[in-house]
PDB file of C-alpha atoms in Angstrom:
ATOM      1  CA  UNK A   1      -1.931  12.404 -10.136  1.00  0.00           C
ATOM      2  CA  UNK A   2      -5.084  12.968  -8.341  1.00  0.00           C
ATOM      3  CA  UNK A   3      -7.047  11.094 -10.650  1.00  0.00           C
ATOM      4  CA  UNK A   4      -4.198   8.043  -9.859  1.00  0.00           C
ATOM      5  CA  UNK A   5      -5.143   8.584  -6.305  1.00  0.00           C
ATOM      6  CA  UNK A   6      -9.027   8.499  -6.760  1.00  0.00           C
ATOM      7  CA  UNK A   7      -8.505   5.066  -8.262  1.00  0.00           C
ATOM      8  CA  UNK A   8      -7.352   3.618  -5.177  1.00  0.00           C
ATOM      9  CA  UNK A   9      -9.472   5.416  -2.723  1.00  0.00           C
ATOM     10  CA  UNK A  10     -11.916   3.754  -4.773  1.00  0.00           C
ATOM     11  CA  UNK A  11     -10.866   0.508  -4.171  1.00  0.00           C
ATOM     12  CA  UNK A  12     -10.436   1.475  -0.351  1.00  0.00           C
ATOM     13  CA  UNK A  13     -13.910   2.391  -0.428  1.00  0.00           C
ATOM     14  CA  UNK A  14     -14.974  -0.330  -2.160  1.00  0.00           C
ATOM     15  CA  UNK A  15     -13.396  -2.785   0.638  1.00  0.00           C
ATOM     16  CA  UNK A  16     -14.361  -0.774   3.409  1.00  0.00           C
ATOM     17  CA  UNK A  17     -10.779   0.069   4.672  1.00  0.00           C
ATOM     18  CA  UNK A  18     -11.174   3.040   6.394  1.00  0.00           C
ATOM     19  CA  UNK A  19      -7.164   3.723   7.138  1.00  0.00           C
ATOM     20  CA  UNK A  20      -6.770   3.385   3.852  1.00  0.00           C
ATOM     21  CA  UNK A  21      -9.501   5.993   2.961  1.00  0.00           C
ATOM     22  CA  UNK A  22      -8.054   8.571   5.191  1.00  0.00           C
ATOM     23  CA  UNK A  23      -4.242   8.157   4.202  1.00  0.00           C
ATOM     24  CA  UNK A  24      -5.772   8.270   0.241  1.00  0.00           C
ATOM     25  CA  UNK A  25      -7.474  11.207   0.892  1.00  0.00           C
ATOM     26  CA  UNK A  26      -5.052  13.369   2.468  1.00  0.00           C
ATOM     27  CA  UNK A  27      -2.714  11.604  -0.656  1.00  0.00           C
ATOM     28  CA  UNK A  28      -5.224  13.534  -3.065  1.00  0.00           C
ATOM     29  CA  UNK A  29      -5.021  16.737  -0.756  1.00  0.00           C
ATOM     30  CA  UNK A  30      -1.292  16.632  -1.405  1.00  0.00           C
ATOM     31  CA  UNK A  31      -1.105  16.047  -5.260  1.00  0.00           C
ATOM     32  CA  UNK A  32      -4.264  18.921  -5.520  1.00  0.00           C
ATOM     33  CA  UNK A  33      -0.937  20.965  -3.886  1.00  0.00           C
ATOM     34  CA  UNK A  34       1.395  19.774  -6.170  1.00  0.00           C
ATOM     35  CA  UNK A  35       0.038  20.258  -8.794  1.00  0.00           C
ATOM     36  CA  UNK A  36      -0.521  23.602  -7.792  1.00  0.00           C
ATOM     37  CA  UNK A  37       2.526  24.139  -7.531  1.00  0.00           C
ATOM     38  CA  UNK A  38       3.513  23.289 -11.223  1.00  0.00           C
ATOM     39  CA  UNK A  39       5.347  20.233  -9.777  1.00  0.00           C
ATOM     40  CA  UNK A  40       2.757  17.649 -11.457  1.00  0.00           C
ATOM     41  CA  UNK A  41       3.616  14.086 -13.378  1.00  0.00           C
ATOM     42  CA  UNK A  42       4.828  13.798 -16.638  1.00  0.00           C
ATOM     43  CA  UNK A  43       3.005  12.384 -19.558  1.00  0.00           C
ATOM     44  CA  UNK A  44       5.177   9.724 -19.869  1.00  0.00           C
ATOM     45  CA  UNK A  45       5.014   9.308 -15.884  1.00  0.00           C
ATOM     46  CA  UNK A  46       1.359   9.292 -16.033  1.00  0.00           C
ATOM     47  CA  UNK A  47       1.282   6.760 -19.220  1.00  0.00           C
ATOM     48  CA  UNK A  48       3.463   4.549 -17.112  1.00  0.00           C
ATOM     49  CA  UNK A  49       1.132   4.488 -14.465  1.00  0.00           C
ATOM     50  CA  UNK A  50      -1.818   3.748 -16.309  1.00  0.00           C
ATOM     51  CA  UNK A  51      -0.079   0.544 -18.147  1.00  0.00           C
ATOM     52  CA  UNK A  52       0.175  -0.873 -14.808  1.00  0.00           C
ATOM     53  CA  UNK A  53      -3.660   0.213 -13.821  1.00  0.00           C
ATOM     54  CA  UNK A  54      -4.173  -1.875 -17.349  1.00  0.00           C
ATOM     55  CA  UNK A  55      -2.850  -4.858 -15.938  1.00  0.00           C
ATOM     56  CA  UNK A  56      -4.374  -4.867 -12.492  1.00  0.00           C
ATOM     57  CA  UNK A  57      -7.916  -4.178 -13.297  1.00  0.00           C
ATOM     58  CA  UNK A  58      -6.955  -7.428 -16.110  1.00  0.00           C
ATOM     59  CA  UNK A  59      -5.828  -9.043 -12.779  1.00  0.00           C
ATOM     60  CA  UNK A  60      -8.895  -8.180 -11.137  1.00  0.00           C
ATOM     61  CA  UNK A  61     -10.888  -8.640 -13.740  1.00  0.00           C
ATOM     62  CA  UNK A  62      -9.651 -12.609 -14.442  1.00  0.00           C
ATOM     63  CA  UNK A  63      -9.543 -13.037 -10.772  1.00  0.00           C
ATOM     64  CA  UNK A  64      -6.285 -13.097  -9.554  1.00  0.00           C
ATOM     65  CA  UNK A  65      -6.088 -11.212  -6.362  1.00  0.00           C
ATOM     66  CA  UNK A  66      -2.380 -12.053  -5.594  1.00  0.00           C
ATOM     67  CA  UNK A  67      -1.383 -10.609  -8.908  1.00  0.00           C
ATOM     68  CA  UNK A  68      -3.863  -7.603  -8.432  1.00  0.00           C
ATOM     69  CA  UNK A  69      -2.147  -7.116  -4.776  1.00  0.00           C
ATOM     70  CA  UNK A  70       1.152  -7.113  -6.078  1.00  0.00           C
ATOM     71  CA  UNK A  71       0.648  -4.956  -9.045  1.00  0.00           C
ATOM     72  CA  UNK A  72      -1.419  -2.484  -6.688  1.00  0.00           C
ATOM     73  CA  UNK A  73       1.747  -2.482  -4.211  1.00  0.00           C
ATOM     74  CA  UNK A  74       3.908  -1.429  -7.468  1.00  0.00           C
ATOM     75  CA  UNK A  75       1.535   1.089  -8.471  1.00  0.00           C
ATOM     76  CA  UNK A  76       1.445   2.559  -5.193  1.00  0.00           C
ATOM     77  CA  UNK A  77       5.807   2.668  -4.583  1.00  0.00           C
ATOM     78  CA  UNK A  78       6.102   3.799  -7.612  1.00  0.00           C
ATOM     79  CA  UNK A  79       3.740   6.848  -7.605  1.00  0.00           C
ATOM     80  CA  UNK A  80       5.223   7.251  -4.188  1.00  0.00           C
ATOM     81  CA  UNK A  81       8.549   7.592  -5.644  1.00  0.00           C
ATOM     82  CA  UNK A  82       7.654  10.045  -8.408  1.00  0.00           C
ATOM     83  CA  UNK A  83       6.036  12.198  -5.838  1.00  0.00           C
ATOM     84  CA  UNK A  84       8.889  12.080  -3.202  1.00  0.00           C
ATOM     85  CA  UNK A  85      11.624  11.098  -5.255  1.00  0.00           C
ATOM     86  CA  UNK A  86      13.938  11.267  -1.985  1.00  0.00           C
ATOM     87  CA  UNK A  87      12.408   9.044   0.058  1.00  0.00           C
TER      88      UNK A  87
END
């Protein structure tokens, strides 16, 4: 999960976005803990997650930045949901 996380602080850092930097890193902070805790993802969690990092770097990649904001929303609930599945 951390390495999920490093992928968009990337980005953040990549746009400048320093709000999103800080929440991102604190993000990492807490998956470093979970997984610590023996609370990590799933293979088939993390497989799922990288299918959709597939299609928005394609997204990126072809230029279509309302189709790479959307699938980086997803991305983001849904790892949000597998790490605070009562939320």
């Amino acid at each position: 999960s951390r390495v999920y996380i490093s992928f968009f602080r990337s980005l953040a850092e990549v746009s400048n976005n320093g709000y999103l930097i800080l929440l991102l890193k604190e993000l990492e902070l807490a998956a470093k803990n979970l997984e610590h805790a023996g609370t990590g993802l799933s293979e088939v969690q993390i497989d799922s997650l990288f299918a959709y990092h597939v299609e928005l770097f394609n997204a990126l990649k072809t230029g279509q930045p309302e189709q790479a904001e959307k699938l980086a929303k997803y991305c983001l609930q849904t790892f949000s949901q597998m790490v605070l599945p009562d939320s």
